[in-house]
Each structure stands twice: as structure tokens, then as C-alpha cells.
C-alpha angles and dihedrals in degrees: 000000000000121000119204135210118217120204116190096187128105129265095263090055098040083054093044084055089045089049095052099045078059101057100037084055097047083048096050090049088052087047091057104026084054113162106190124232124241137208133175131205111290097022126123105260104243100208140017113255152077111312125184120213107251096239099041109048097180085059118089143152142182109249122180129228111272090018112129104248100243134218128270113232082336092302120123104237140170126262128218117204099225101248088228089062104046088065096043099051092016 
């Protein structure tokens, strides 16, 4: 048994919702597929938003774009960009 879908729009409307549909499931696979990115202490921060040290999870701070990614208790340290925010300022 098939089913069918009928669209009465135009061709511009039927490609806007094709278009769409494309970019919702390539967001969904980067979503899923997610490599973090990392930083460590005296890098340019790459990207504005909350980032969490690599060894302390519970411990996070906002860094800026261009801002040197600082120590942590004078210790150089790695920094992990927060997947939620990646998306949203990504």
C-alpha cells in the first residue's frame, strides 16, 4: 500500500521546504556526529561561548572570540567548547 503527499504550492515554495528539510537534517547529523573543540591555555579562543576545562567538567566559563584562553589556578589546562553552544553561536 503507498500513501502520497500532494503539495498544491508553487515551485519556489515546494524548494524553500526542501531547503529547509536539508538544513534541519544536516543539523541534526552535526548534532550527533559532534567533535568538540579544544583549546589550551594561551590560544586565541576560536569562538564566543561557555567552555568547560577538560579535566573538571563542573568548571566553565564564558570566554570571547580572539580572547587568549586563560589558565586555570596557574596551571595551563585544556578547554572544551559546550556542545549547546556551538550550535547556538556556531
Amino acid at each position: 500500500m503507498f500513501s502520497y503527499i500532494y503539495w498544491m504550492g508553487t515551485q519556489d515554495e515546494v524548494n524553500e521546504v526542501d531547503v529547509k528539510n536539508r538544513v534541519l537534517a544536516k543539523a541534526r547529523r552535526g548534532a550527533r556526529m559532534h567533535t568538540p573543540t579544544i583549546l589550551q591555555t594561551g590560544q586565541s579562543c576560536s569562538m564566543s561561548g561557555w567552555w568547560i576545562l577538560k579535566s573538571e567538567q563542573g568548571t566553565k566559563q564564558f570566554i570571547t572570540q580572539g580572547s587568549v584562553m586563560p589558565a586555570h589556578h596557574g596551571m595551563t589546562t585544556s578547554w572544551v567548547l559546550m556542545p549547546a553552544t556551538r550550535f547556538l553561536f556556531g
